[in-house]
Each structure stands twice: as structure tokens, then as C-alpha cells.
């Protein structure tokens, strides 16, 4: 898989679905909210892959500059009442920020859209590059260390409606359906979550996006790529990127980790 693959199955998709996607993303995830509200007043940080900017104004006592690869999502984030915070268009593999200047960063549900291990590690390294490097005296106080919170989709989702588990493919194509008018009753086959294989990638059929057994007319389906992280994989990628994991865990079908840069 390649940059062209990501252009087709990530960047182009989010540009097409941006407004619909934004309308479904309004509630901060609890652990991300806790991380942001636990930062010292006056902290300055980044939201890499900010989407519609729902995290920008969570803590009014810190300043966040958001960025997103989607021009439309970045525009939404910058114009929806999140002032004084702002958002820009940026590629997460080459962020336009100076190194070692920021107190914190978040990157929520972003890294899993990179289609190779080396690109995922590079994306994490780019986030870590922006963080202040801790001085020796800061290492005893975790609250004074610049740190990043990274979230990715988990492979271990046996209890969710998607039903993925450790024996499934880690590279999947997941549909986003922009629904039209509901009409009639869909068949059992249409509302089940079927899959098909193509090489190393699993394609999840549109049925999982059907709602309450209703057939949808005039809907448009867009196929998004995800790499589903196994337990321990995010921590290994952070280490490969030169980071040090401070804490990590699992929350609602996602793996998360808080990390810092290595000390001087």
C-alpha cells in the first residue's frame, strides 16, 4: 500500500464526507477530555488530525493549534466558535511546526489511517518531534513533562458491533454511508456485517451501516482504510519513533498511550 492508496481511501474520503462526518462528532471522548483538563494553565499544544475541532475548546486555560489533512475539516474547525484556538491544513508526516516547542499534543483516531508500519511510526515521530524535550529536573515530575496522547482503533473489538478479534485481518476497509431516504425493510443479508478479502485487506460490506432494518435510497458509500492495532503494538511503535511511554490502556475499542520524548 502507498501514498496513492491513502489518497484514495483516506484523504479523498474525508474531503467528501467532511460535513456529514462533522455532524456526528461533537462529544469529547472521556479520557481525551481528562488529559486536556489535567494540563497546567497556559500550556500550548497541538491537535494533530483535529477533524472538526471538537477538542480545541475543552480546556479554556490552554491554547491548542489544530491541523488536519482535510481542507474542509480544517475550515470547519477554524470557524465553529473555538476561538482563540485555530486550525490549519497540514500533513501529519510533515507538520509545519518547530521542533521541541510544545507542551502537549493529541492525535486521536489518526495514526491508524497510515497504510504501512513505517509510515505509522513516522507519524508518531513527527508528533513527538514537536514536544519540548524534558530537562533532567523535570523527569521526577510527570505533570511538568511535555507529552502526547495518541489513540488508535483496536483489533480487539469482539464485544462491539463490528466484532473484530485477534484472528481477523488488521488492515480493513470500512464504509462510511451518507444516507438518503429510508424506505421499506432491508433483508437480513443487507443488514448483516459481511466481509470479503482482497489480498491482505478485509473489506467490510455496507450492511453494518444500515439502520434499524431500513433500506436506504440514494445513499453514497465511501470506503475508508484503517489499520487495527493489536495489544502492545502502539507502545512498540512509540518506542520505534523514539518516544517513552508513560501510560497506556484500552478504552471502548481503542488503544491509547501517553508518551514523551527522550530526555537530553
mmCIF file of N, CA and C in Angstrom, residues 120-228:
data_model
loop_
_atom_site.group_PDB
_atom_site.id
_atom_site.type_symbol
_atom_site.label_atom_id
_atom_site.label_comp_id
_atom_site.label_asym_id
_atom_site.label_seq_id
_atom_site.Cartn_x
_atom_site.Cartn_y
_atom_site.Cartn_z
ATOM 1 N N UNK A 120 3.313 4.760 9.898
ATOM 2 C CA UNK A 120 2.689 4.988 11.207
ATOM 3 C C UNK A 120 3.731 5.422 12.233
ATOM 4 N N UNK A 121 4.885 4.770 12.233
ATOM 5 C CA UNK A 121 5.963 5.159 13.144
ATOM 6 C C UNK A 121 6.420 6.582 12.834
ATOM 7 N N UNK A 122 6.527 6.915 11.551
ATOM 8 C CA UNK A 122 6.950 8.269 11.163
ATOM 9 C C UNK A 122 5.946 9.314 11.627
ATOM 10 N N UNK A 123 4.657 8.998 11.569
ATOM 11 C CA UNK A 123 3.626 9.935 12.016
ATOM 12 C C UNK A 123 3.733 10.184 13.515
ATOM 13 N N UNK A 124 3.981 9.119 14.282
ATOM 14 C CA UNK A 124 4.155 9.271 15.724
ATOM 15 C C UNK A 124 5.420 10.078 16.019
ATOM 16 N N UNK A 125 6.501 9.798 15.301
ATOM 17 C CA UNK A 125 7.750 10.530 15.500
ATOM 18 C C UNK A 125 7.566 12.015 15.222
ATOM 19 N N UNK A 126 6.737 12.339 14.249
ATOM 20 C CA UNK A 126 6.508 13.738 13.906
ATOM 21 C C UNK A 126 5.747 14.459 15.017
ATOM 22 N N UNK A 127 4.808 13.774 15.652
ATOM 23 C CA UNK A 127 4.120 14.354 16.808
ATOM 24 C C UNK A 127 5.113 14.570 17.950
ATOM 25 N N UNK A 128 5.915 13.549 18.246
ATOM 26 C CA UNK A 128 6.886 13.657 19.338
ATOM 27 C C UNK A 128 7.932 14.737 19.070
ATOM 28 N N UNK A 129 8.277 14.940 17.811
ATOM 29 C CA UNK A 129 9.282 15.953 17.447
ATOM 30 C C UNK A 129 8.892 17.346 17.929
ATOM 31 N N UNK A 130 7.608 17.619 17.996
ATOM 32 C CA UNK A 130 7.153 18.964 18.348
ATOM 33 C C UNK A 130 7.197 19.228 19.855
ATOM 34 N N UNK A 131 7.327 18.183 20.663
ATOM 35 C CA UNK A 131 7.254 18.334 22.117
ATOM 36 C C UNK A 131 8.566 18.837 22.713
ATOM 37 N N UNK A 132 8.443 19.649 23.745
ATOM 38 C CA UNK A 132 9.617 20.068 24.498
ATOM 39 C C UNK A 132 10.363 18.835 25.016
ATOM 40 N N UNK A 133 11.666 18.849 24.913
ATOM 41 C CA UNK A 133 12.475 17.756 25.452
ATOM 42 C C UNK A 133 12.665 17.996 26.940
ATOM 43 N N UNK A 134 12.323 17.035 27.782
ATOM 44 C CA UNK A 134 12.404 17.282 29.229
ATOM 45 C C UNK A 134 13.832 17.446 29.713
ATOM 46 N N UNK A 135 14.001 18.414 30.611
ATOM 47 C CA UNK A 135 15.279 18.574 31.292
ATOM 48 C C UNK A 135 15.368 17.526 32.406
ATOM 49 N N UNK A 136 16.562 17.298 32.895
ATOM 50 C CA UNK A 136 16.764 16.256 33.907
ATOM 51 C C UNK A 136 15.888 16.490 35.137
ATOM 52 N N UNK A 137 15.740 17.749 35.550
ATOM 53 C CA UNK A 137 14.987 18.024 36.767
ATOM 54 C C UNK A 137 13.490 17.816 36.583
ATOM 55 N N UNK A 138 13.012 17.748 35.326
ATOM 56 C CA UNK A 138 11.591 17.558 35.055
ATOM 57 C C UNK A 138 11.182 16.087 35.099
ATOM 58 N N UNK A 139 12.146 15.197 35.029
ATOM 59 C CA UNK A 139 11.831 13.781 34.919
ATOM 60 C C UNK A 139 11.171 13.228 36.179
ATOM 61 N N UNK A 140 11.337 13.912 37.314
ATOM 62 C CA UNK A 140 10.736 13.452 38.557
ATOM 63 C C UNK A 140 9.292 13.920 38.701
ATOM 64 N N UNK A 141 8.870 14.828 37.836
ATOM 65 C CA UNK A 141 7.519 15.383 37.921
ATOM 66 C C UNK A 141 6.819 15.185 36.581
ATOM 67 N N UNK A 142 5.961 14.178 36.494
ATOM 68 C CA UNK A 142 5.318 13.867 35.211
ATOM 69 C C UNK A 142 4.460 15.004 34.701
ATOM 70 N N UNK A 143 3.873 15.794 35.638
ATOM 71 C CA UNK A 143 2.981 16.872 35.194
ATOM 72 C C UNK A 143 3.729 18.001 34.502
ATOM 73 N N UNK A 144 5.050 18.066 34.689
ATOM 74 C CA UNK A 144 5.826 19.129 34.045
ATOM 75 C C UNK A 144 6.431 18.684 32.718
ATOM 76 N N UNK A 145 6.259 17.417 32.362
ATOM 77 C CA UNK A 145 6.827 16.907 31.123
ATOM 78 C C UNK A 145 5.878 17.148 29.954
ATOM 79 N N UNK A 146 6.427 17.588 28.839
ATOM 80 C CA UNK A 146 5.632 17.688 27.620
ATOM 81 C C UNK A 146 5.279 16.275 27.172
ATOM 82 N N UNK A 147 4.029 16.064 26.797
ATOM 83 C CA UNK A 147 3.596 14.704 26.482
ATOM 84 C C UNK A 147 2.506 14.710 25.420
ATOM 85 N N UNK A 148 2.364 13.561 24.790
ATOM 86 C CA UNK A 148 1.379 13.397 23.718
ATOM 87 C C UNK A 148 0.445 12.247 24.060
ATOM 88 N N UNK A 149 -0.827 12.425 23.725
ATOM 89 C CA UNK A 149 -1.829 11.370 23.847
ATOM 90 C C UNK A 149 -2.193 10.896 22.446
ATOM 91 N N UNK A 150 -2.038 9.612 22.198
ATOM 92 C CA UNK A 150 -2.313 9.036 20.874
ATOM 93 C C UNK A 150 -3.358 7.938 21.027
ATOM 94 N N UNK A 151 -4.374 7.983 20.171
ATOM 95 C CA UNK A 151 -5.458 6.999 20.154
ATOM 96 C C UNK A 151 -5.493 6.311 18.803
ATOM 97 N N UNK A 152 -5.718 4.996 18.804
ATOM 98 C CA UNK A 152 -5.882 4.238 17.557
ATOM 99 C C UNK A 152 -6.965 3.182 17.747
ATOM 100 N N UNK A 153 -7.591 2.786 16.654
ATOM 101 C CA UNK A 153 -8.576 1.705 16.714
ATOM 102 C C UNK A 153 -7.901 0.401 17.082
ATOM 103 N N UNK A 154 -8.597 -0.410 17.883
ATOM 104 C CA UNK A 154 -8.073 -1.701 18.320
ATOM 105 C C UNK A 154 -8.586 -2.837 17.443
ATOM 106 N N UNK A 155 -7.756 -3.852 17.282
ATOM 107 C CA UNK A 155 -8.202 -5.091 16.637
ATOM 108 C C UNK A 155 -9.157 -5.838 17.562
ATOM 109 N N UNK A 156 -8.905 -5.739 18.859
ATOM 110 C CA UNK A 156 -9.682 -6.482 19.842
ATOM 111 C C UNK A 156 -11.011 -5.761 20.120
ATOM 112 N N UNK A 157 -11.997 -6.026 19.265
ATOM 113 C CA UNK A 157 -13.316 -5.412 19.401
ATOM 114 C C UNK A 157 -14.419 -6.469 19.400
ATOM 115 N N UNK A 158 -14.132 -7.608 20.011
ATOM 116 C CA UNK A 158 -15.077 -8.724 19.952
ATOM 117 C C UNK A 158 -16.446 -8.362 20.503
ATOM 118 N N UNK A 159 -16.481 -7.482 21.494
ATOM 119 C CA UNK A 159 -17.747 -7.129 22.098
ATOM 120 C C UNK A 159 -18.493 -6.000 21.415
ATOM 121 N N UNK A 160 -17.935 -5.440 20.337
ATOM 122 C CA UNK A 160 -18.577 -4.321 19.654
ATOM 123 C C UNK A 160 -19.429 -4.831 18.494
ATOM 124 N N UNK A 161 -20.167 -3.939 17.872
ATOM 125 C CA UNK A 161 -20.991 -4.319 16.725
ATOM 126 C C UNK A 161 -20.136 -4.752 15.536
ATOM 127 N N UNK A 162 -18.875 -4.300 15.502
ATOM 128 C CA UNK A 162 -18.005 -4.696 14.392
ATOM 129 C C UNK A 162 -17.513 -6.125 14.572
ATOM 130 N N UNK A 163 -17.247 -6.521 15.803
ATOM 131 C CA UNK A 163 -16.923 -7.905 16.102
ATOM 132 C C UNK A 163 -15.527 -8.357 15.745
ATOM 133 N N UNK A 164 -14.601 -7.448 15.428
ATOM 134 C CA UNK A 164 -13.238 -7.869 15.113
ATOM 135 C C UNK A 164 -12.573 -8.469 16.340
ATOM 136 N N UNK A 165 -11.641 -9.405 16.078
ATOM 137 C CA UNK A 165 -10.896 -10.005 17.179
ATOM 138 C C UNK A 165 -9.516 -10.401 16.669
ATOM 139 N N UNK A 166 -8.721 -11.005 17.533
ATOM 140 C CA UNK A 166 -7.303 -11.218 17.260
ATOM 141 C C UNK A 166 -7.028 -12.073 16.025
ATOM 142 N N UNK A 167 -7.979 -12.876 15.586
ATOM 143 C CA UNK A 167 -7.755 -13.730 14.418
ATOM 144 C C UNK A 167 -8.082 -13.021 13.099
ATOM 145 N N UNK A 168 -8.602 -11.796 13.163
ATOM 146 C CA UNK A 168 -9.004 -11.075 11.958
ATOM 147 C C UNK A 168 -7.857 -10.274 11.355
ATOM 148 N N UNK A 169 -8.058 -9.853 10.110
ATOM 149 C CA UNK A 169 -7.078 -9.013 9.431
ATOM 150 C C UNK A 169 -6.942 -7.686 10.155
ATOM 151 N N UNK A 170 -5.728 -7.169 10.202
ATOM 152 C CA UNK A 170 -5.506 -5.867 10.835
ATOM 153 C C UNK A 170 -5.732 -4.710 9.883
ATOM 154 N N UNK A 171 -5.777 -4.971 8.606
ATOM 155 C CA UNK A 171 -5.957 -3.921 7.611
ATOM 156 C C UNK A 171 -7.330 -4.068 6.979
ATOM 157 N N UNK A 172 -8.188 -3.091 7.223
ATOM 158 C CA UNK A 172 -9.581 -3.212 6.815
ATOM 159 C C UNK A 172 -10.044 -1.956 6.082
ATOM 160 N N UNK A 173 -11.048 -2.140 5.257
ATOM 161 C CA UNK A 173 -11.746 -1.046 4.592
ATOM 162 C C UNK A 173 -13.135 -0.969 5.205
ATOM 163 N N UNK A 174 -13.463 0.180 5.776
ATOM 164 C CA UNK A 174 -14.719 0.358 6.496
ATOM 165 C C UNK A 174 -15.562 1.403 5.776
ATOM 166 N N UNK A 175 -16.815 1.102 5.466
ATOM 167 C CA UNK A 175 -17.641 2.052 4.719
ATOM 168 C C UNK A 175 -18.175 3.188 5.584
ATOM 169 N N UNK A 176 -18.244 4.352 4.977
ATOM 170 C CA UNK A 176 -18.990 5.472 5.549
ATOM 171 C C UNK A 176 -20.140 5.739 4.588
ATOM 172 N N UNK A 177 -21.360 5.596 5.072
ATOM 173 C CA UNK A 177 -22.536 5.760 4.226
ATOM 174 C C UNK A 177 -23.202 7.087 4.526
ATOM 175 N N UNK A 178 -23.292 7.932 3.509
ATOM 176 C CA UNK A 178 -24.066 9.162 3.616
ATOM 177 C C UNK A 178 -25.472 8.823 3.156
ATOM 178 N N UNK A 179 -26.359 8.704 4.109
ATOM 179 C CA UNK A 179 -27.653 8.095 3.864
ATOM 180 C C UNK A 179 -28.639 9.053 3.213
ATOM 181 N N UNK A 180 -29.451 8.447 2.337
ATOM 182 C CA UNK A 180 -30.573 9.163 1.758
ATOM 183 C C UNK A 180 -31.836 8.836 2.517
ATOM 184 N N UNK A 181 -32.927 8.685 1.808
ATOM 185 C CA UNK A 181 -34.223 8.422 2.423
ATOM 186 C C UNK A 181 -34.375 6.938 2.739
ATOM 187 N N UNK A 182 -34.849 6.632 3.966
ATOM 188 C CA UNK A 182 -35.134 5.250 4.336
ATOM 189 C C UNK A 182 -36.431 4.799 3.677
ATOM 190 N N UNK A 183 -36.440 3.565 3.230
ATOM 191 C CA UNK A 183 -37.639 3.066 2.550
ATOM 192 C C UNK A 183 -37.715 1.556 2.694
ATOM 193 N N UNK A 184 -38.851 1.042 3.154
ATOM 194 C CA UNK A 184 -39.056 -0.398 3.197
ATOM 195 C C UNK A 184 -38.208 -1.076 4.248
ATOM 196 N N UNK A 185 -38.165 -2.380 4.187
ATOM 197 C CA UNK A 185 -37.414 -3.176 5.153
ATOM 198 C C UNK A 185 -36.285 -3.902 4.451
ATOM 199 N N UNK A 186 -35.098 -3.755 4.969
ATOM 200 C CA UNK A 186 -33.944 -4.420 4.368
ATOM 201 C C UNK A 186 -33.954 -5.895 4.726
ATOM 202 N N UNK A 187 -33.384 -6.693 3.852
ATOM 203 C CA UNK A 187 -33.290 -8.126 4.128
ATOM 204 C C UNK A 187 -32.226 -8.378 5.176
ATOM 205 N N UNK A 188 -32.252 -9.586 5.769
ATOM 206 C CA UNK A 188 -31.260 -9.938 6.779
ATOM 207 C C UNK A 188 -29.845 -9.853 6.215
ATOM 208 N N UNK A 189 -29.697 -10.251 4.954
ATOM 209 C CA UNK A 189 -28.369 -10.218 4.339
ATOM 210 C C UNK A 189 -27.864 -8.789 4.206
ATOM 211 N N UNK A 190 -28.805 -7.851 3.974
ATOM 212 C CA UNK A 190 -28.388 -6.478 3.774
ATOM 213 C C UNK A 190 -27.974 -5.796 5.076
ATOM 214 N N UNK A 191 -28.522 -6.230 6.206
ATOM 215 C CA UNK A 191 -28.197 -5.566 7.457
ATOM 216 C C UNK A 191 -27.112 -6.279 8.233
ATOM 217 N N UNK A 192 -26.665 -7.438 7.761
ATOM 218 C CA UNK A 192 -25.575 -8.122 8.444
ATOM 219 C C UNK A 192 -24.249 -7.512 8.039
ATOM 220 N N UNK A 193 -23.235 -7.715 8.863
ATOM 221 C CA UNK A 193 -21.913 -7.164 8.581
ATOM 222 C C UNK A 193 -21.070 -8.232 7.906
ATOM 223 N N UNK A 194 -21.176 -8.333 6.574
ATOM 224 C CA UNK A 194 -20.402 -9.310 5.818
ATOM 225 C C UNK A 194 -19.042 -8.727 5.482
ATOM 226 N N UNK A 195 -18.094 -9.604 5.174
ATOM 227 C CA UNK A 195 -16.770 -9.144 4.784
ATOM 228 C C UNK A 195 -16.293 -9.917 3.577
ATOM 229 N N UNK A 196 -15.326 -9.347 2.883
ATOM 230 C CA UNK A 196 -14.680 -10.069 1.793
ATOM 231 C C UNK A 196 -13.205 -9.755 1.855
ATOM 232 N N UNK A 197 -12.382 -10.623 1.319
ATOM 233 C CA UNK A 197 -10.939 -10.463 1.369
ATOM 234 C C UNK A 197 -10.398 -10.033 0.014
ATOM 235 N N UNK A 198 -9.404 -9.152 0.035
ATOM 236 C CA UNK A 198 -8.668 -8.784 -1.162
ATOM 237 C C UNK A 198 -7.223 -8.595 -0.749
ATOM 238 N N UNK A 199 -6.384 -9.559 -1.084
ATOM 239 C CA UNK A 199 -5.006 -9.512 -0.634
ATOM 240 C C UNK A 199 -4.972 -9.566 0.880
ATOM 241 N N UNK A 200 -4.272 -8.591 1.511
ATOM 242 C CA UNK A 200 -4.155 -8.558 2.960
ATOM 243 C C UNK A 200 -5.187 -7.650 3.608
ATOM 244 N N UNK A 201 -6.105 -7.119 2.815
ATOM 245 C CA UNK A 201 -7.068 -6.154 3.332
ATOM 246 C C UNK A 201 -8.462 -6.737 3.347
ATOM 247 N N UNK A 202 -9.167 -6.559 4.458
ATOM 248 C CA UNK A 202 -10.546 -7.003 4.570
ATOM 249 C C UNK A 202 -11.481 -5.856 4.247
ATOM 250 N N UNK A 203 -12.476 -6.143 3.404
ATOM 251 C CA UNK A 203 -13.474 -5.142 3.057
ATOM 252 C C UNK A 203 -14.756 -5.456 3.805
ATOM 253 N N UNK A 204 -15.209 -4.510 4.612
ATOM 254 C CA UNK A 204 -16.440 -4.693 5.372
ATOM 255 C C UNK A 204 -17.591 -4.155 4.539
ATOM 256 N N UNK A 205 -18.564 -5.017 4.260
ATOM 257 C CA UNK A 205 -19.656 -4.598 3.391
ATOM 258 C C UNK A 205 -20.525 -3.533 4.056
ATOM 259 N N UNK A 206 -21.306 -2.849 3.221
ATOM 260 C CA UNK A 206 -22.067 -1.708 3.683
ATOM 261 C C UNK A 206 -23.136 -2.052 4.703
ATOM 262 N N UNK A 207 -23.503 -3.314 4.821
ATOM 263 C CA UNK A 207 -24.612 -3.689 5.673
ATOM 264 C C UNK A 207 -24.496 -3.212 7.102
ATOM 265 N N UNK A 208 -23.260 -3.123 7.636
ATOM 266 C CA UNK A 208 -23.131 -2.714 9.020
ATOM 267 C C UNK A 208 -23.568 -1.272 9.230
ATOM 268 N N UNK A 209 -23.665 -0.501 8.159
ATOM 269 C CA UNK A 209 -24.074 0.882 8.297
ATOM 270 C C UNK A 209 -25.578 1.062 8.161
ATOM 271 N N UNK A 210 -26.299 -0.002 7.802
ATOM 272 C CA UNK A 210 -27.758 0.109 7.726
ATOM 273 C C UNK A 210 -28.332 0.310 9.117
ATOM 274 N N UNK A 211 -29.474 0.964 9.208
ATOM 275 C CA UNK A 211 -30.022 1.369 10.482
ATOM 276 C C UNK A 211 -31.418 0.819 10.682
ATOM 277 N N UNK A 212 -31.599 0.056 11.756
ATOM 278 C CA UNK A 212 -32.894 -0.433 12.184
ATOM 279 C C UNK A 212 -33.646 -1.158 11.064
ATOM 280 N N UNK A 213 -32.921 -1.906 10.270
ATOM 281 C CA UNK A 213 -33.558 -2.746 9.270
ATOM 282 C C UNK A 213 -34.203 -2.014 8.126
ATOM 283 N N UNK A 214 -33.872 -0.740 7.909
ATOM 284 C CA UNK A 214 -34.483 0.026 6.839
ATOM 285 C C UNK A 214 -33.554 0.106 5.638
ATOM 286 N N UNK A 215 -34.106 -0.113 4.434
ATOM 287 C CA UNK A 215 -33.313 0.043 3.225
ATOM 288 C C UNK A 215 -33.178 1.531 2.923
ATOM 289 N N UNK A 216 -31.988 1.962 2.505
ATOM 290 C CA UNK A 216 -31.726 3.376 2.260
ATOM 291 C C UNK A 216 -31.598 3.635 0.770
ATOM 292 N N UNK A 217 -32.347 4.629 0.299
ATOM 293 C CA UNK A 217 -32.277 5.006 -1.103
ATOM 294 C C UNK A 217 -31.375 6.226 -1.264
ATOM 295 N N UNK A 218 -30.739 6.325 -2.438
ATOM 296 C CA UNK A 218 -29.924 7.485 -2.798
ATOM 297 C C UNK A 218 -28.791 7.726 -1.791
ATOM 298 N N UNK A 219 -28.237 6.675 -1.246
ATOM 299 C CA UNK A 219 -27.113 6.826 -0.333
ATOM 300 C C UNK A 219 -25.804 6.720 -1.108
ATOM 301 N N UNK A 220 -24.761 7.323 -0.538
ATOM 302 C CA UNK A 220 -23.429 7.252 -1.131
ATOM 303 C C UNK A 220 -22.504 6.585 -0.131
ATOM 304 N N UNK A 221 -21.688 5.667 -0.615
ATOM 305 C CA UNK A 221 -20.797 4.922 0.265
ATOM 306 C C UNK A 221 -19.346 5.238 -0.075
ATOM 307 N N UNK A 222 -18.564 5.544 0.955
ATOM 308 C CA UNK A 222 -17.152 5.858 0.805
ATOM 309 C C UNK A 222 -16.354 4.875 1.651
ATOM 310 N N UNK A 223 -15.275 4.353 1.085
ATOM 311 C CA UNK A 223 -14.512 3.285 1.726
ATOM 312 C C UNK A 223 -13.256 3.842 2.393
ATOM 313 N N UNK A 224 -13.183 3.705 3.722
ATOM 314 C CA UNK A 224 -12.069 4.254 4.500
ATOM 315 C C UNK A 224 -11.120 3.145 4.954
ATOM 316 N N UNK A 225 -9.828 3.392 4.850
ATOM 317 C CA UNK A 225 -8.827 2.431 5.293
ATOM 318 C C UNK A 225 -8.484 2.634 6.768
ATOM 319 N N UNK A 226 -8.348 1.517 7.490
ATOM 320 C CA UNK A 226 -7.882 1.514 8.877
ATOM 321 C C UNK A 226 -6.880 0.386 9.078
ATOM 322 N N UNK A 227 -5.855 0.656 9.863
ATOM 323 C CA UNK A 227 -5.012 -0.402 10.410
ATOM 324 C C UNK A 227 -5.448 -0.600 11.852
ATOM 325 N N UNK A 228 -5.877 -1.813 12.203
ATOM 326 C CA UNK A 228 -6.348 -2.116 13.548
ATOM 327 C C UNK A 228 -5.171 -2.582 14.402
#
